[in-house]
CSV table of C-alpha atoms and ligand atoms in Angstrom, one decimal:
chain,number,residue,atom,x,y,z
A,246,MET,CA,1.5,43.3,56.1
A,247,SER,CA,-1.5,41.6,54.7
A,248,GLU,CA,-1.4,38.6,52.3
A,249,THR,CA,-2.4,40.9,49.4
A,250,ASP,CA,0.3,43.4,50.2
A,251,THR,CA,2.9,40.6,50.3
A,252,LEU,CA,1.8,39.4,46.9
A,253,ARG,CA,1.9,43.0,45.6
A,254,ASP,CA,5.4,43.6,47.0
A,255,ASN,CA,7.2,45.9,44.8
A,256,ARG,CA,9.7,44.0,42.7
A,257,ASP,CA,9.4,46.6,40.0
A,258,ARG,CA,13.0,47.5,39.7
A,259,GLY,CA,12.9,49.0,36.3
A,260,GLY,CA,9.9,51.2,36.9
A,261,PRO,CA,6.6,51.2,35.1
A,262,ALA,CA,7.9,52.2,31.7
A,263,GLN,CA,10.2,49.2,31.4
A,264,PRO,CA,8.4,46.3,29.7
A,265,LEU,CA,7.9,43.3,32.0
A,266,VAL,CA,8.8,41.0,29.1
A,267,LEU,CA,10.7,41.9,26.0
A,268,ALA,CA,10.7,38.9,23.6
A,269,GLN,CA,13.0,39.3,20.6
A,270,ASN,CA,13.2,37.0,17.6
A,271,LEU,CA,11.8,34.0,19.5
A,272,THR,CA,12.3,31.0,17.3
A,273,LYS,CA,11.3,27.3,17.8
A,274,HIS,CA,11.5,24.6,15.1
A,275,PHE,CA,10.4,21.1,16.0
A,276,PRO,CA,12.1,18.2,14.2
A,277,ILE,CA,9.8,15.5,12.8
A,278,ARG,CA,11.4,12.1,12.9
A,279,SER,CA,10.3,9.0,11.1
A,280,GLY,CA,11.4,5.6,9.9
A,281,LEU,CA,13.2,2.8,11.7
A,282,LEU,CA,16.3,4.9,12.4
A,283,ASN,CA,14.2,7.7,13.7
A,284,ARG,CA,15.9,10.2,11.4
A,285,GLN,CA,14.8,13.8,11.2
A,286,THR,CA,12.8,14.1,8.0
A,287,ALA,CA,11.3,17.5,8.3
A,288,THR,CA,11.1,20.6,10.5
A,289,VAL,CA,8.0,22.3,11.8
A,290,HIS,CA,8.5,26.1,11.8
A,291,ALA,CA,6.3,26.6,14.9
A,292,VAL,CA,7.6,30.0,15.9
A,293,ASP,CA,9.8,32.0,13.6
A,294,GLY,CA,11.3,35.3,14.6
A,295,VAL,CA,8.5,36.5,16.9
A,296,SER,CA,9.2,39.8,18.8
A,297,PHE,CA,6.9,41.7,21.2
A,298,ALA,CA,6.8,43.4,24.5
A,299,VAL,CA,4.4,42.8,27.4
A,300,HIS,CA,4.0,46.0,29.4
A,301,LYS,CA,3.5,46.1,33.1
A,302,GLY,CA,-0.1,45.8,34.2
A,303,GLU,CA,-1.5,45.2,30.7
A,304,THR,CA,-3.3,42.2,29.2
A,305,LEU,CA,-1.7,41.3,25.8
A,306,GLY,CA,-4.1,39.1,23.8
A,307,ILE,CA,-2.6,36.6,21.3
A,308,VAL,CA,-4.9,35.5,18.5
A,309,GLY,CA,-4.6,33.4,15.3
A,310,GLU,CA,-5.8,30.2,13.8
A,311,SER,CA,-5.1,26.8,15.4
A,312,GLY,CA,-1.5,25.8,14.8
A,313,CYS,CA,-0.1,29.3,14.3
A,314,GLY,CA,2.3,29.0,17.3
A,315,LYS,CA,0.4,30.7,20.1
A,316,SER,CA,1.0,27.9,22.7
A,317,THR,CA,4.6,27.4,21.5
A,318,THR,CA,5.2,31.1,22.1
A,319,ALA,CA,3.7,30.7,25.6
A,320,ARG,CA,5.7,27.7,26.4
A,321,LEU,CA,8.9,29.5,25.3
A,322,LEU,CA,8.0,32.5,27.5
A,323,ILE,CA,7.6,30.3,30.6
A,324,GLY,CA,10.7,28.2,29.8
A,325,LEU,CA,8.8,24.9,29.3
A,326,ILE,CA,10.7,24.4,26.1
A,327,GLU,CA,14.0,25.8,25.0
A,328,LEU,CA,14.5,28.6,22.5
A,329,ASP,CA,16.3,27.7,19.3
A,330,ASP,CA,17.1,31.4,18.8
A,331,GLY,CA,16.1,34.7,20.3
A,332,THR,CA,16.2,36.4,23.7
A,333,ILE,CA,13.8,37.0,26.5
A,334,VAL,CA,14.4,40.0,28.8
A,335,PHE,CA,12.4,39.9,32.0
A,336,ASP,CA,12.0,43.4,33.7
A,337,GLY,CA,15.4,44.4,32.3
A,338,ASP,CA,17.2,41.1,33.1
A,339,ALA,CA,18.2,38.9,30.1
A,340,LEU,CA,17.1,35.3,30.6
A,341,GLY,CA,20.1,33.0,30.9
A,342,SER,CA,22.6,35.7,32.0
A,343,ALA,CA,21.1,38.3,34.4
A,344,ILE,CA,18.2,36.0,35.5
A,345,SER,CA,18.1,32.2,35.6
A,346,LEU,CA,15.2,30.3,34.2
A,347,ARG,CA,14.5,29.0,37.7
A,348,ASP,CA,14.2,32.5,39.1
A,349,MET,CA,12.1,33.7,36.2
A,350,ARG,CA,9.7,30.8,36.6
A,351,LYS,CA,8.8,32.0,40.0
A,352,SER,CA,7.5,35.2,38.5
A,353,VAL,CA,5.6,33.6,35.5
A,354,GLN,CA,2.7,31.2,35.9
A,355,MET,CA,0.5,29.6,33.3
A,356,VAL,CA,-3.1,28.4,33.2
A,357,PHE,CA,-4.0,25.8,30.5
A,358,GLN,CA,-7.2,25.0,28.8
A,359,ASP,CA,-7.7,21.5,30.2
A,360,SER,CA,-8.6,22.2,33.9
A,361,TYR,CA,-8.7,18.5,34.8
A,362,ALA,CA,-5.3,17.4,33.3
A,363,SER,CA,-3.6,20.3,35.0
A,364,LEU,CA,-4.5,19.0,38.5
A,365,ASN,CA,-3.2,16.0,40.4
A,366,PRO,CA,-6.2,13.8,41.0
A,367,ARG,CA,-4.8,12.4,44.2
A,368,LEU,CA,-4.4,15.8,45.9
A,369,THR,CA,-7.2,17.7,47.6
A,370,ILE,CA,-7.8,21.2,46.3
A,371,GLU,CA,-5.9,22.9,49.2
A,372,GLU,CA,-3.0,20.5,48.9
A,373,THR,CA,-2.8,21.3,45.2
A,374,ILE,CA,-2.7,25.1,45.8
A,375,ALA,CA,-0.3,24.7,48.7
A,376,PHE,CA,2.1,22.5,46.8
A,377,GLY,CA,4.1,25.2,45.1
A,378,PRO,CA,4.4,27.5,48.1
A,379,LYS,CA,5.5,24.4,50.2
A,380,VAL,CA,8.2,23.5,47.7
A,381,GLN,CA,9.4,27.1,47.7
A,382,GLY,CA,9.5,27.1,51.6
A,383,LEU,CA,6.9,29.9,51.9
A,384,ALA,CA,5.2,30.3,55.3
A,385,ASP,CA,1.9,28.6,56.1
A,386,PRO,CA,1.2,27.1,52.6
A,387,LEU,CA,-2.2,25.7,53.7
A,388,GLY,CA,-3.4,29.0,55.1
A,389,ARG,CA,-2.3,30.7,51.9
A,390,ALA,CA,-4.2,28.1,49.9
A,391,ARG,CA,-7.4,28.6,51.8
A,392,ASP,CA,-7.0,32.4,51.6
A,393,LEU,CA,-6.6,32.1,47.8
A,394,LEU,CA,-9.6,29.8,47.5
A,395,GLY,CA,-11.7,32.6,48.9
A,396,LYS,CA,-10.1,35.1,46.5
A,397,VAL,CA,-11.2,32.9,43.5
A,398,GLY,CA,-14.7,32.6,44.8
A,399,LEU,CA,-14.6,29.1,46.3
A,400,ASP,CA,-15.6,28.9,49.9
A,401,PRO,CA,-12.6,27.2,51.6
A,402,ASN,CA,-14.9,25.5,54.2
A,403,ARG,CA,-16.7,23.7,51.3
A,404,PHE,CA,-13.9,23.2,48.8
A,405,ALA,CA,-10.6,22.8,50.5
A,406,HIS,CA,-10.9,19.1,51.1
A,407,ARG,CA,-12.5,18.1,47.9
A,408,TYR,CA,-10.7,16.4,45.0
A,409,PRO,CA,-10.6,17.7,41.4
A,410,HIS,CA,-13.2,15.2,40.1
A,411,GLU,CA,-15.7,16.5,42.6
A,412,LEU,CA,-15.6,20.0,41.0
A,413,SER,CA,-17.2,21.5,37.8
A,414,GLY,CA,-15.0,22.7,35.0
A,415,GLY,CA,-15.4,26.3,36.0
A,416,GLN,CA,-14.6,25.5,39.7
A,417,ARG,CA,-11.5,23.5,38.6
A,418,GLN,CA,-10.3,26.4,36.5
A,419,ARG,CA,-10.7,28.7,39.5
A,420,VAL,CA,-8.5,26.3,41.4
A,421,ASN,CA,-5.9,26.4,38.7
A,422,ILE,CA,-6.0,30.2,38.9
A,423,ALA,CA,-5.5,30.1,42.7
A,424,ARG,CA,-2.6,27.7,42.2
A,425,ALA,CA,-1.0,30.1,39.8
A,426,LEU,CA,-1.5,33.0,42.2
A,427,ALA,CA,-0.1,31.0,45.1
A,428,MET,CA,3.4,31.5,43.6
A,429,SER,CA,3.0,35.3,43.7
A,430,PRO,CA,3.6,35.7,40.0
A,431,ARG,CA,4.0,39.0,38.2
A,432,LEU,CA,3.0,37.5,34.8
A,433,VAL,CA,0.2,35.0,34.3
A,434,ILE,CA,-0.1,33.3,30.9
A,435,LEU,CA,-3.6,32.1,30.2
A,436,ASP,CA,-3.5,29.7,27.2
A,437,GLU,CA,-7.1,29.2,26.1
A,438,ALA,CA,-7.9,29.1,29.9
A,439,VAL,CA,-11.6,29.9,29.5
A,440,SER,CA,-12.2,28.3,26.1
A,441,ALA,CA,-13.5,25.0,27.4
A,442,LEU,CA,-16.1,26.6,29.8
A,443,ASP,CA,-19.8,27.2,29.2
A,444,LYS,CA,-20.4,30.8,28.1
A,445,SER,CA,-22.0,31.8,31.4
A,446,VAL,CA,-19.2,30.3,33.4
A,447,GLU,CA,-16.7,31.8,31.0
A,448,ALA,CA,-18.0,35.3,31.7
A,449,GLN,CA,-17.7,34.7,35.5
A,450,VAL,CA,-14.1,33.5,35.2
A,451,LEU,CA,-13.3,36.4,32.9
A,452,ASN,CA,-14.7,38.9,35.5
A,453,LEU,CA,-12.7,37.1,38.2
A,454,LEU,CA,-9.5,37.4,36.1
A,455,CYS,CA,-10.1,41.1,35.8
A,456,ASP,CA,-10.6,41.5,39.5
A,457,LEU,CA,-7.6,39.5,40.4
A,458,LYS,CA,-5.4,41.4,38.0
A,459,ASP,CA,-6.3,44.7,39.8
A,460,GLU,CA,-6.0,43.2,43.3
A,461,PHE,CA,-2.6,41.5,42.8
A,462,GLY,CA,-1.1,44.0,40.3
A,463,LEU,CA,-0.8,41.3,37.6
A,464,THR,CA,0.2,41.3,34.0
A,465,TYR,CA,-1.6,38.9,31.6
A,466,VAL,CA,-0.8,37.2,28.3
A,467,PHE,CA,-4.2,36.0,27.2
A,468,ILE,CA,-4.3,33.4,24.4
A,469,SER,CA,-7.6,32.6,22.8
A,470,HIS,CA,-9.2,31.9,19.4
A,471,ASP,CA,-12.3,33.8,20.6
A,472,LEU,CA,-12.0,37.4,19.3
A,473,ASN,CA,-14.9,38.7,21.4
A,474,VAL,CA,-13.3,37.4,24.6
A,475,VAL,CA,-9.9,38.8,23.6
A,476,ARG,CA,-11.6,42.2,23.0
A,477,PHE,CA,-13.2,42.1,26.4
A,478,ILE,CA,-10.1,41.4,28.4
A,479,SER,CA,-7.1,42.7,26.4
A,480,ASP,CA,-5.4,46.1,26.2
A,481,ARG,CA,-3.4,45.2,23.1
A,482,VAL,CA,-3.6,42.3,20.7
A,483,LEU,CA,-0.9,40.4,18.8
A,484,VAL,CA,-2.0,38.5,15.7
A,485,MET,CA,0.0,35.5,14.6
A,486,TYR,CA,0.0,33.6,11.3
A,487,LEU,CA,2.1,30.5,10.7
A,488,GLY,CA,4.6,31.2,13.4
A,489,GLU,CA,5.0,34.9,12.7
A,490,VAL,CA,3.5,38.2,14.0
A,491,VAL,CA,1.5,39.9,11.3
A,492,GLU,CA,-0.1,42.6,13.3
A,493,VAL,CA,0.0,44.1,16.8
A,494,GLY,CA,-1.7,47.1,18.4
A,495,PRO,CA,-4.1,48.5,20.9
A,496,VAL,CA,-7.5,46.7,21.0
A,497,GLU,CA,-9.5,49.8,19.9
A,498,ALA,CA,-7.1,50.4,16.9
A,499,ILE,CA,-7.2,46.8,15.7
A,500,TYR,CA,-10.9,46.2,16.3
A,501,GLY,CA,-11.6,49.5,14.7
A,502,LYS,CA,-9.6,48.9,11.5
A,503,GLN,CA,-7.5,45.8,10.8
A,504,ALA,CA,-4.3,46.6,8.9
A,505,HIS,CA,-3.3,43.2,7.7
A,506,PRO,CA,-5.5,41.3,5.2
A,507,TYR,CA,-5.1,38.2,7.4
A,508,THR,CA,-6.5,40.0,10.5
A,509,ALA,CA,-9.3,41.4,8.4
A,510,SER,CA,-10.3,37.9,7.2
A,511,LEU,CA,-10.0,36.5,10.7
A,512,PHE,CA,-12.2,39.2,12.2
A,513,SER,CA,-14.8,38.8,9.4
A,514,ALA,CA,-15.5,35.4,10.9
A,515,MET,CA,-16.3,37.0,14.3
A,516,PRO,CA,-20.0,36.9,15.1
A,517,SER,CA,-21.5,40.3,15.6
A,518,MET,CA,-25.1,41.2,16.4
A,519,ASP,CA,-24.6,44.8,15.3
A,520,PRO,CA,-25.5,45.4,11.7
A,521,ASP,CA,-23.3,48.5,11.5
A,522,ASN,CA,-20.4,46.4,12.7
A,523,ARG,CA,-20.5,43.8,9.9
A,524,THR,CA,-17.4,43.6,7.7
A,525,MET,CA,-17.5,43.1,4.0
A,526,GLU,CA,-14.3,41.2,4.1
A,527,PRO,CA,-14.7,37.6,2.7
A,528,PRO,CA,-13.9,35.0,5.3
A,529,LEU,CA,-10.7,32.9,5.0
A,530,SER,CA,-10.9,29.9,2.8
A,531,GLY,CA,-9.0,26.7,3.2
A,532,ASP,CA,-6.5,25.7,5.9
A,533,PRO,CA,-3.3,27.5,6.7
A,534,PRO,CA,-0.3,26.1,4.7
A,535,ASN,CA,1.8,23.4,6.2
A,536,PRO,CA,4.3,24.9,8.8
A,537,VAL,CA,6.8,22.3,7.6
A,538,ASN,CA,7.1,24.2,4.4
A,539,PRO,CA,6.0,27.8,5.0
A,540,PRO,CA,5.5,29.9,1.9
A,541,SER,CA,8.3,32.4,1.0
A,542,GLY,CA,8.0,36.1,1.6
A,543,CYS,CA,4.8,37.0,3.3
A,544,ARG,CA,3.5,33.7,4.5
A,545,PHE,CA,-0.1,34.8,4.0
A,546,HIS,CA,0.4,35.5,0.3
A,547,THR,CA,-1.0,32.1,-0.8
A,548,ARG,CA,-4.4,33.0,0.7
A,549,CYS,CA,-4.3,36.8,0.3
A,550,ARG,CA,-6.5,38.4,-2.4
A,551,PHE,CA,-4.3,41.5,-2.5
A,552,ALA,CA,-1.0,39.6,-3.1
A,553,GLU,CA,1.4,40.9,-5.8
A,554,ASP,CA,4.8,39.6,-6.9
A,555,VAL,CA,6.6,41.4,-4.1
A,556,CYS,CA,4.6,39.4,-1.5
A,557,SER,CA,6.1,36.1,-2.4
A,558,GLY,CA,9.6,37.6,-2.9
A,559,ALA,CA,10.4,39.4,0.3
A,560,LYS,CA,9.3,39.2,3.9
A,561,PRO,CA,7.5,42.4,5.0
A,562,ALA,CA,8.7,44.1,8.2
A,563,LEU,CA,6.3,45.3,10.9
A,564,ALA,CA,5.6,49.0,10.2
A,565,THR,CA,3.2,51.5,11.7
A,566,PHE,CA,-0.3,51.7,10.3
A,567,GLY,CA,-3.0,54.4,10.6
A,568,ASN,CA,-3.0,57.0,13.2
A,569,HIS,CA,-1.9,55.0,16.2
A,570,PRO,CA,1.9,54.9,16.6
A,571,ASP,CA,1.7,51.5,18.4
A,572,HIS,CA,-0.4,49.9,15.7
A,573,LEU,CA,2.0,47.8,13.5
A,574,ALA,CA,1.4,45.4,10.6
A,575,ALA,CA,3.7,43.4,8.4
A,576,CYS,CA,2.2,43.8,4.9
A,577,HIS,CA,3.9,45.0,1.7
A,578,MET,CA,0.7,46.6,0.7
A,579,HIS,CA,1.0,49.1,3.5
A,580,ASP,CA,4.6,50.0,2.9
A,581,PRO,CA,4.8,53.3,1.1
A,582,ALA,CA,8.4,52.6,0.1
A,583,SER,CA,7.3,49.6,-2.0
A,584,GLY,CA,4.9,51.8,-4.0
A,585,HIS,CA,2.0,49.4,-3.2
A,586,SER,CA,-1.2,50.3,-1.5
A,587,LEU,CA,-3.9,48.1,-0.1
A,588,ALA,CA,-6.3,50.9,-0.7
A,589,GLY,CA,-5.5,50.7,-4.4
A,590,ALA,CA,-5.8,47.0,-4.4
A,591,GLU,CA,-9.1,47.2,-2.6
A,592,ALA,CA,-10.5,49.6,-5.1
A,593,SER,CA,-9.6,47.2,-8.0
A,594,ALA,CA,-10.6,44.1,-6.2
B,834,ADP,N1,6.3,19.1,20.4
B,834,ADP,C1,6.0,19.3,19.1
B,834,ADP,N2,6.5,18.6,18.1
B,834,ADP,C2,6.2,18.8,16.8
B,834,ADP,N3,5.4,19.8,16.4
B,834,ADP,C3,4.8,20.6,17.3
B,834,ADP,C4,5.1,20.4,18.7
B,834,ADP,N4,4.4,21.3,19.4
B,834,ADP,C5,3.7,22.1,18.5
B,834,ADP,N5,4.0,21.6,17.3
B,834,ADP,C6,3.5,22.2,16.0
B,834,ADP,O1,3.9,23.6,16.0
B,834,ADP,C7,2.8,24.3,15.4
B,834,ADP,C8,2.4,25.4,16.4
B,834,ADP,O2,1.7,24.7,17.4
B,834,ADP,P1,1.0,25.5,18.6
B,834,ADP,O3,2.0,26.5,19.2
B,834,ADP,O4,0.4,24.5,19.6
B,834,ADP,O5,-0.2,26.3,17.9
B,834,ADP,P2,-1.5,27.0,18.5
B,834,ADP,O6,-1.4,27.0,20.0
B,834,ADP,O7,-1.5,28.4,17.9
B,834,ADP,O8,-2.7,26.2,18.1
B,834,ADP,C9,1.8,23.3,14.9
B,834,ADP,O9,2.0,23.0,13.6
B,834,ADP,C10,2.0,22.2,15.8
B,834,ADP,O10,1.6,21.0,15.2
B,835,MG,MG1,-2.6,26.3,21.5
């Protein structure tokens, strides 16, 4: 059996229709402590009741302004921080009961934005990639590392013995990707993994990610603030605002017509060279409210030009929008039961 076949080995017990990850009501609040006694004085609502599925073989993009909880969601998914509330089901196994965090971590790997900080400066590239497999007791970790270096486009004869500081940012990120793949993961979380790269290098790494996904049968969660990049790589997109999901759906549906006023404003800031593609939506003004004291009801109501009384009073639930059954948005203005309509608001705006 070749290396690739080994990495592809079928651990797909639940079949292709069962989501690889089912995250329900993920919640993480960070205490803020101050003063001599280090008392808790406030709570940051970093992630508040976030639910979503990641389907096998897809790329789920996560977008939203800085501080909306994207990285915290990723860290919860990989078990780097503990959930305050909520459940994670990994291919049908509930985390904590049917599958341990330790076992799940073998199947989920993460690549971070800072390619240099993620690597041990004292280890050569091949030692870095071989480290995980060695700890796991896998056969021939160095051979595996050299094989993976080739897969990420770095000639093992030139790069295996180099140190991280001898590499460019793009090359280091390729090493980080190889290191993640060395653990034969099923899910790879890319948290702003290409955001620090030059545009030309970014494009090369994005293409590499697409190739590796096919070759190793991977599933990606791709976090980025760059909406063009998310469109290129994702199958579905999840939009977060102040720790909550405001919209989720297939790329073509969301990029075609945004359902939530927040998504529409966010997308209006997206550069486009196509004059037919320009949105008339005014861009977002001001910063997001403080996550220590998130607004009541719909958290976007303080910045939303369509907001009515109902928006500050009650939290909107995710409901289907438009023609696509998988396109959901949490906005009172789309809820036929509430008697409101964004279309009406738009006409009078
Ligand atoms: N360890 C922590 N302690 C306190 N607050 C945190 C911590 N990590 C993140 N936060 C806060 O949680 C919110 C969400 O952060 P984060 O998930 O990093 O957002 P994003 O990745 O979308 O920029 C922010 O307000 C951030 O300041
Ligand atoms: Mg982040």
